[in-house]
mmCIF file of C-alpha atoms in Angstrom:
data_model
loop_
_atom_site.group_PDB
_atom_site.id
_atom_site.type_symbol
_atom_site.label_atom_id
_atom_site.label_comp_id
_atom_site.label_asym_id
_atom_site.label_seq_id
_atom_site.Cartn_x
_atom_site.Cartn_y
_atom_site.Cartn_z
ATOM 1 C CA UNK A 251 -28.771 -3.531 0.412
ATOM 2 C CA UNK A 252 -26.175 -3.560 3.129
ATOM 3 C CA UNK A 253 -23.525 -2.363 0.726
ATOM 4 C CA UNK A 254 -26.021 0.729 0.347
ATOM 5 C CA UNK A 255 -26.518 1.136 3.845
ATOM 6 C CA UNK A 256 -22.501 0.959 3.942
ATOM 7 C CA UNK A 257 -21.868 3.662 1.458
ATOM 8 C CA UNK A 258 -24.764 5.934 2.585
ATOM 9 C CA UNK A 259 -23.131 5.857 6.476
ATOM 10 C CA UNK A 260 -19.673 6.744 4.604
ATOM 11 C CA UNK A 261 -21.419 9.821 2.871
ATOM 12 C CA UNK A 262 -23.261 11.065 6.362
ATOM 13 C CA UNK A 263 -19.455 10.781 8.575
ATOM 14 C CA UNK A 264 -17.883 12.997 5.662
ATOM 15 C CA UNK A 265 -20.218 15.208 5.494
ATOM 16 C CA UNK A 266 -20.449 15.479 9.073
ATOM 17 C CA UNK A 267 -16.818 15.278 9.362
ATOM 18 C CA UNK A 268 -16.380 18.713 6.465
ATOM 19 C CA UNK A 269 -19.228 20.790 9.202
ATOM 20 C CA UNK A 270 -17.205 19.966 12.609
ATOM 21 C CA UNK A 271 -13.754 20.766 10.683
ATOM 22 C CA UNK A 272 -15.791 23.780 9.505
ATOM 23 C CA UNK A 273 -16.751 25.229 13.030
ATOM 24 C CA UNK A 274 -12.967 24.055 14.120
ATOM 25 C CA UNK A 275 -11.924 26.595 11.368
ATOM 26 C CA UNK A 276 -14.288 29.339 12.600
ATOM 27 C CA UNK A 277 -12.869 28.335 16.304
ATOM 28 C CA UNK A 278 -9.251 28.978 15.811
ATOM 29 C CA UNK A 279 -7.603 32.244 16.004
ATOM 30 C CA UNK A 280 -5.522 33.635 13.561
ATOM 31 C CA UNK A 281 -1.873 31.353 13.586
ATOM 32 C CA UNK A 282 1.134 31.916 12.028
ATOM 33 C CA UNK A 283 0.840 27.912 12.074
ATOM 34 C CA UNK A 284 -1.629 28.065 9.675
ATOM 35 C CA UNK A 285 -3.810 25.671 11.650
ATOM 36 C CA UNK A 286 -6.776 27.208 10.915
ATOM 37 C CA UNK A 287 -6.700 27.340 7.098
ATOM 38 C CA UNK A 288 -6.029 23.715 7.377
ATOM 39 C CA UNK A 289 -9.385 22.368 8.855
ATOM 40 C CA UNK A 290 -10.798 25.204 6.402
ATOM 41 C CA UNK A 291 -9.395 23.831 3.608
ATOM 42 C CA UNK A 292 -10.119 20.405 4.535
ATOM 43 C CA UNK A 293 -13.673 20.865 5.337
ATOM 44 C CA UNK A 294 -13.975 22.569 1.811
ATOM 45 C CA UNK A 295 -12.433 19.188 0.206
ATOM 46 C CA UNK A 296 -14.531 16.936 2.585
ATOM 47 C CA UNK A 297 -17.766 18.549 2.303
ATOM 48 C CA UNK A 298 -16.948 18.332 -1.998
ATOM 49 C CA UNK A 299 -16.562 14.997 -1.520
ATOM 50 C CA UNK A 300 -19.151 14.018 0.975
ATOM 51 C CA UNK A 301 -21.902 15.870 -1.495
ATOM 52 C CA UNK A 302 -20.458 14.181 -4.373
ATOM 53 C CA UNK A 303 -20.323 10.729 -3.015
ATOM 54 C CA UNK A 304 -24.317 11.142 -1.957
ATOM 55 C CA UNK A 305 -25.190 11.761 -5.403
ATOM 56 C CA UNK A 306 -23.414 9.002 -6.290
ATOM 57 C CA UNK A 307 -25.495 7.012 -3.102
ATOM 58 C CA UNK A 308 -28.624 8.115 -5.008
ATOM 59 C CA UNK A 309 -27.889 6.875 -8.432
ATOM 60 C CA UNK A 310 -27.197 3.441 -7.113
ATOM 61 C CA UNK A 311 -30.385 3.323 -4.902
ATOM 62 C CA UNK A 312 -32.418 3.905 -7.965
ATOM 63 C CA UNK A 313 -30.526 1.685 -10.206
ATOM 64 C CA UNK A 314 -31.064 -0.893 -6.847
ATOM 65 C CA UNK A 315 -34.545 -0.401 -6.757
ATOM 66 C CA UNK A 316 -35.340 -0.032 -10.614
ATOM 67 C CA UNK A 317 -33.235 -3.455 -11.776
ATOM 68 C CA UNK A 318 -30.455 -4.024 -14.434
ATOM 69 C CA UNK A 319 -33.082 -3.173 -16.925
ATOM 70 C CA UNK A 320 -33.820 -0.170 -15.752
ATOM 71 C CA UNK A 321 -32.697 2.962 -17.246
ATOM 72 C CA UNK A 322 -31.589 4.166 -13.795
ATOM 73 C CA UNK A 323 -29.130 0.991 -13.605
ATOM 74 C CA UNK A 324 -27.636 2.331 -17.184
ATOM 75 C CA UNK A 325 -26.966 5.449 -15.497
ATOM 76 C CA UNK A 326 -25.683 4.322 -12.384
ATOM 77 C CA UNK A 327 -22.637 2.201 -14.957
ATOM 78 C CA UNK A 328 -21.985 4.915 -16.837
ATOM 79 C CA UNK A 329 -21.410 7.163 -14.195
ATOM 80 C CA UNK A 330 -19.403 5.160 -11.394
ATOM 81 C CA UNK A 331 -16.197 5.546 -12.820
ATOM 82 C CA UNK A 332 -16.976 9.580 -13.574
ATOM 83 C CA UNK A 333 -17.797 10.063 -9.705
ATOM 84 C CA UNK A 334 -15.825 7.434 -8.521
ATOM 85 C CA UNK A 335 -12.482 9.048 -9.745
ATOM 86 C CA UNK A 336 -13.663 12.215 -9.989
ATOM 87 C CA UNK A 337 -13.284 12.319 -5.677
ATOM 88 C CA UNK A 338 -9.941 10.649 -5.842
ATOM 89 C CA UNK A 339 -8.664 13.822 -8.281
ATOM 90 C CA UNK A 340 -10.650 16.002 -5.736
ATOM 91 C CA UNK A 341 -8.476 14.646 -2.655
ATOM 92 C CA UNK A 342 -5.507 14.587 -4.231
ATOM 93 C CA UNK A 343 -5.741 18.144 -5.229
ATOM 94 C CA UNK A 344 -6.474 18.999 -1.925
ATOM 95 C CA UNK A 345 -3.482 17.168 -0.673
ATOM 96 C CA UNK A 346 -1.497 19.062 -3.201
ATOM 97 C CA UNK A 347 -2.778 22.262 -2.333
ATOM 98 C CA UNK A 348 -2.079 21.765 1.479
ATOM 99 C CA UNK A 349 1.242 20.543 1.025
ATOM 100 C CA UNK A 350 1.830 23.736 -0.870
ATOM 101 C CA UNK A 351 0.562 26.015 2.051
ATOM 102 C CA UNK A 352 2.293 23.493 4.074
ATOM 103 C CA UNK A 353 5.513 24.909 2.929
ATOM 104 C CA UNK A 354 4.738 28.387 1.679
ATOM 105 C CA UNK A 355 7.144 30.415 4.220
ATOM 106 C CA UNK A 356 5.823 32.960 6.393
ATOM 107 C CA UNK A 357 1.905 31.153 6.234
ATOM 108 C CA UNK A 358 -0.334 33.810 7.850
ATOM 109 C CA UNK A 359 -4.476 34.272 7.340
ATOM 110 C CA UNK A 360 -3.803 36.788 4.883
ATOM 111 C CA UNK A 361 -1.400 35.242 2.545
ATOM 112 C CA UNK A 362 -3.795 32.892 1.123
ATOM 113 C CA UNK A 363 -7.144 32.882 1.533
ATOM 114 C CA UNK A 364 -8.877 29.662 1.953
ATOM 115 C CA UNK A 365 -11.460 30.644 -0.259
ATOM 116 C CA UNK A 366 -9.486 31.145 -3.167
ATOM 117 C CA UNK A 367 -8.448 27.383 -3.132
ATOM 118 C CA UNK A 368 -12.171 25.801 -3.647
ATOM 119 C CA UNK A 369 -11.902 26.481 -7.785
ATOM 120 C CA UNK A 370 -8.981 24.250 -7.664
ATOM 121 C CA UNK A 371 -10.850 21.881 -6.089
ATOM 122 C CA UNK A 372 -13.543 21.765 -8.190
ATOM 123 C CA UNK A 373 -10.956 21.639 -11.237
ATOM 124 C CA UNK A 374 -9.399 18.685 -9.875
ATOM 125 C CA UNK A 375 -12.527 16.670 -9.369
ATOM 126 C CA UNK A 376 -13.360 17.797 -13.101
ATOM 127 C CA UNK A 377 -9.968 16.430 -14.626
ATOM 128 C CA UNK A 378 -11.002 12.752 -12.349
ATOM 129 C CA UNK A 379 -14.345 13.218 -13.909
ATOM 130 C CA UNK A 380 -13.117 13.424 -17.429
ATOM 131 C CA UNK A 381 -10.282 10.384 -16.280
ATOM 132 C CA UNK A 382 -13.177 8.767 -15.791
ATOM 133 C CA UNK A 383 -15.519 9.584 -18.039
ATOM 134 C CA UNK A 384 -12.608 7.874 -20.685
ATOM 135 C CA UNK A 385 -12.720 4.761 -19.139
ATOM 136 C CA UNK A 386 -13.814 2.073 -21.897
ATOM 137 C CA UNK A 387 -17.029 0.123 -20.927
ATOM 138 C CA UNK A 388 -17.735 -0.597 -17.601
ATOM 139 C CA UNK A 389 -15.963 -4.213 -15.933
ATOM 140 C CA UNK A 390 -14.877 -5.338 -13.105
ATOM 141 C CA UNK A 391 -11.199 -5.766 -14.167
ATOM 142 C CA UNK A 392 -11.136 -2.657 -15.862
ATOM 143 C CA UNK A 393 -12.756 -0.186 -13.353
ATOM 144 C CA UNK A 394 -11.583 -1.779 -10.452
ATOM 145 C CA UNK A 395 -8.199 -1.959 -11.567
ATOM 146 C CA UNK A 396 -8.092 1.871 -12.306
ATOM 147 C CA UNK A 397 -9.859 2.418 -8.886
ATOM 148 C CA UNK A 398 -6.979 0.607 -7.158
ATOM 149 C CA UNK A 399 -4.030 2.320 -9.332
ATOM 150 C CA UNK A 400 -5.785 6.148 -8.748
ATOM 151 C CA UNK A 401 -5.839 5.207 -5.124
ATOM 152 C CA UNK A 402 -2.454 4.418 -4.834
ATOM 153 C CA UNK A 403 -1.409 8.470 -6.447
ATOM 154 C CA UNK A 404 -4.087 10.001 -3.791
ATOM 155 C CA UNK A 405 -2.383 7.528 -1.431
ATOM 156 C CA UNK A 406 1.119 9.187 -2.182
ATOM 157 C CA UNK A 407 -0.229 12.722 -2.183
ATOM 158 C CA UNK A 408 -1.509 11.877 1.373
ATOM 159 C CA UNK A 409 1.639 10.327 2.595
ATOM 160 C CA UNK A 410 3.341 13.492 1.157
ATOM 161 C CA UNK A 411 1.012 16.343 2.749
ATOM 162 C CA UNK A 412 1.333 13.727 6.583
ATOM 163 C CA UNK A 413 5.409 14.187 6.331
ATOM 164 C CA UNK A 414 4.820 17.875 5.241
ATOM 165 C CA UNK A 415 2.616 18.717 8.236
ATOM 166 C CA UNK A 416 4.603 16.650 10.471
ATOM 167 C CA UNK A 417 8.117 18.393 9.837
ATOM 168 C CA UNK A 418 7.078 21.724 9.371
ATOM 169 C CA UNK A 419 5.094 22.372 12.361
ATOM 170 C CA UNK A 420 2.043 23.630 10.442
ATOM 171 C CA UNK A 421 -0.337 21.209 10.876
ATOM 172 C CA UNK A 422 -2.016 20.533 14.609
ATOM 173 C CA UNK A 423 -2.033 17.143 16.011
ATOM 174 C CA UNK A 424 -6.021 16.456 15.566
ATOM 175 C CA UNK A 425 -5.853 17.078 11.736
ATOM 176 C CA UNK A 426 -2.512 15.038 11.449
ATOM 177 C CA UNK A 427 -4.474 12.376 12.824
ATOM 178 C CA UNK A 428 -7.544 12.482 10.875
ATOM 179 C CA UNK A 429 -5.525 12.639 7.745
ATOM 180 C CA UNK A 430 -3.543 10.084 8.576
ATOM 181 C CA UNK A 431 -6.740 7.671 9.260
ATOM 182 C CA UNK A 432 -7.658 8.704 5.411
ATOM 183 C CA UNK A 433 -4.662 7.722 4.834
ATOM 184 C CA UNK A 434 -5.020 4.124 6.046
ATOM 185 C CA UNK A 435 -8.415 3.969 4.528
ATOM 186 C CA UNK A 436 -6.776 4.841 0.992
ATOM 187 C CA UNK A 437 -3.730 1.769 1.948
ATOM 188 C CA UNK A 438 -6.739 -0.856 2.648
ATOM 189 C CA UNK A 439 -8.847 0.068 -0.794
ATOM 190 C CA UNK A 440 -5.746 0.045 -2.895
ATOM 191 C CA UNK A 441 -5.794 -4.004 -1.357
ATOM 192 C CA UNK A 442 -9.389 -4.152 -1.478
ATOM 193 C CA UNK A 443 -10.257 -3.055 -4.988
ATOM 194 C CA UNK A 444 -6.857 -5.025 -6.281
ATOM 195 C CA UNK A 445 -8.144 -7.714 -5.155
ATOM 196 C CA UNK A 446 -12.024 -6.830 -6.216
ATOM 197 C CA UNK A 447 -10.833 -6.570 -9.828
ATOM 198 C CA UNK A 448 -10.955 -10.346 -10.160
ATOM 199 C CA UNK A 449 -14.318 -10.443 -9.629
ATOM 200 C CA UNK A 450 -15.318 -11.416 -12.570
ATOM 201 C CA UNK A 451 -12.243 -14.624 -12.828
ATOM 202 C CA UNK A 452 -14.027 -18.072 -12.268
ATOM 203 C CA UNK A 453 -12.446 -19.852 -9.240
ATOM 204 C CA UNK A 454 -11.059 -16.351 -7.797
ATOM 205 C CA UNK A 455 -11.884 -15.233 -4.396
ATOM 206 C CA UNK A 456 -12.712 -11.643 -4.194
ATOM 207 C CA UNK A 457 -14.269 -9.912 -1.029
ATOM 208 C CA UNK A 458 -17.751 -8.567 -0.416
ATOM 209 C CA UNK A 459 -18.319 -5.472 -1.769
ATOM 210 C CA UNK A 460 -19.549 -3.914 1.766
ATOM 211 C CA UNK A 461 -16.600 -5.319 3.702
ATOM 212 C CA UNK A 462 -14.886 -2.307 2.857
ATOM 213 C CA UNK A 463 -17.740 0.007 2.994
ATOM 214 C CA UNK A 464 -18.555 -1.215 6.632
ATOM 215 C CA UNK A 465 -14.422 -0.604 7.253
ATOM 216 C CA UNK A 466 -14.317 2.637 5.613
ATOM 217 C CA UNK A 467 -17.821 4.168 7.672
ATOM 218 C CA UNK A 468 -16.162 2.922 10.680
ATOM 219 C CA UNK A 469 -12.806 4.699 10.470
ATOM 220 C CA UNK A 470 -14.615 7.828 9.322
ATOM 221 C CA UNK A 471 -16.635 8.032 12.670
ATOM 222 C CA UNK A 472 -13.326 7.561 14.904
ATOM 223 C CA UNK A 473 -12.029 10.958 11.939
ATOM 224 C CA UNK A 474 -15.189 12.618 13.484
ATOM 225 C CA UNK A 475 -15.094 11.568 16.902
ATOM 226 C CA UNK A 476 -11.379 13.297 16.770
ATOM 227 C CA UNK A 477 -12.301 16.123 14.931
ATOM 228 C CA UNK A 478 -15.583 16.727 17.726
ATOM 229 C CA UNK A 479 -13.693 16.211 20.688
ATOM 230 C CA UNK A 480 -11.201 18.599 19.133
ATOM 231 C CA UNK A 481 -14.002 21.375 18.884
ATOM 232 C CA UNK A 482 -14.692 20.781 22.028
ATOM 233 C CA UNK A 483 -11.120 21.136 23.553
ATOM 234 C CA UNK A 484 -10.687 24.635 21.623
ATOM 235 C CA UNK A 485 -14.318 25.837 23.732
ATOM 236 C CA UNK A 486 -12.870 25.035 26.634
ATOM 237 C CA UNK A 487 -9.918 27.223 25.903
ATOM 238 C CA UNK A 488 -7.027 23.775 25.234
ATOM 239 C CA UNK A 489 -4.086 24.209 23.945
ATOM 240 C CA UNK A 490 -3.455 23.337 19.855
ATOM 241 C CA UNK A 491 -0.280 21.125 19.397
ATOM 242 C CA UNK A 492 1.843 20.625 16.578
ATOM 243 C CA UNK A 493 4.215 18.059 16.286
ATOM 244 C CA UNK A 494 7.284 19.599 16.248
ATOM 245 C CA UNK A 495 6.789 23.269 17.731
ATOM 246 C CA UNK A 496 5.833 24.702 21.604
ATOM 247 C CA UNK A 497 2.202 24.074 22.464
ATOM 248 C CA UNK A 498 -0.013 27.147 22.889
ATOM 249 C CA UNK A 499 -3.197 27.699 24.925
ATOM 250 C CA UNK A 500 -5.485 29.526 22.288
ATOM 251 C CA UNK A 501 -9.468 31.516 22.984
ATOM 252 C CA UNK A 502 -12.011 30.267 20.761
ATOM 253 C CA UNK A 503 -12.540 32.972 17.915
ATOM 254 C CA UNK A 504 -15.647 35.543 18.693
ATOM 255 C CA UNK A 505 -16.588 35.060 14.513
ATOM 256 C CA UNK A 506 -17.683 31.886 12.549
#
């Protein structure tokens, strides 16, 4: 029950984290930074993700509730590896896509709508999905092995899209940040479920499942916490800063 609890907290922070970097989006100006279409594109990826892994919350609290011989237990096996790489495909295509804006020259609003970049979203949580969904029968050395080795490519694409924003100037301080917390997250499960792919070795030690549940919840309240006081600064008219470029004080937008 308290890796439940765990898991349902880590749904609630990203879905609350995807609304705040929402309203952030709608807060911003128009940059030639490009700051706003990244919160816009990462509350897009987040609030994918944060709706996906709640489904995935609800499956296991009926296979909890209903028992290994329940037909809701069946369900919840065959579909953990679907959803569970299905959102590291989804975040990795999001990294992708950032890093691509990241480095598109002469990023203005109008060069590429945010909008446009939700299909390829979706497409890359289908391709996980299917990744997935080809996974033989469900074991701990199997699925938590292939959990771990995923992790480590959306662990890559987010080290790639944190130098990105940090060199190029395009990406504000806040969002750096909050990335780079995901980032850290990714770097502990990659341990975590290496190490949680033993689990079914006689004599190994392998750690409780809601150790890194409880870790992950935690470090996704600080991304909010960030990503709040962040809204806040930009009402109170703030300055955005990006790493390597002159900060600017900025009015909130009158739209979104």
């Amino acid at each position: 029950m308290i890796t439940l609890m765990s898991q349902a907290a880590i749904s609630v922070w990203l879905l609350v984290f995807a609304v705040v970097a929402y309203r952030i989006a709608g807060t911003l100006p128009d940059d030639p930074a490009g700051f706003r279409f990244g919160w816009a594109l990462t509350g897009s990826a987040f609030l994918i993700q944060g709706i996906n892994s709640a489904a995935h919350d609800a499956f296991a609290i009926a296979g909890f509730t209903g028992g290994p011989d329940s037909w809701a237990w069946s369900a919840v096996i065959w579909w953990h590896p679907i959803l569970n790489h299905s959102r590291t495909f989804l975040l990795t295509t999001f990294c992708l896509v950032l890093t691509a804006r990241l480095v598109q020259s002469g990023a203005g609003r109008g060069a590429w709508p945010w909008r446009n970049t939700t299909p390829i979203l979706f497409a890359g949580m289908a391709i996980g999905g299917f990744v997935g969904w080809l996974e033989p029968e469900f074991s701990g050395i199997s699925h938590y092995t292939a959990v771990a080795l995923w992790d480590v490519m959306e662990l890559l694409a987010m080290l790639i899209v944190l130098f990105v924003g940090l060199t190029s100037g395009r990406m504000d301080r806040v969002l750096w940040f909050c990335l780079g917390i995901n980032a850290f997250v990714l770097a502990v499960s990659v341990l975590w479920f290496a190490a949680l792919s033993r689990i079914d070795f006689a004599g190994q030690w392998v750690p409780m499942r809601y150790h890194i549940h409880f870790a992950k919840a935690t470090l996704y309240a600080v991304m909010v916490a960030l990503a709040y006081r962040m809204l806040r600064s930009l009402h109170n008219g703030e300055r955005v800063q990006g790493f390597l470029e002159t900060d600017r004080r900025v009015a909130p937008s009158l739209h979104g």
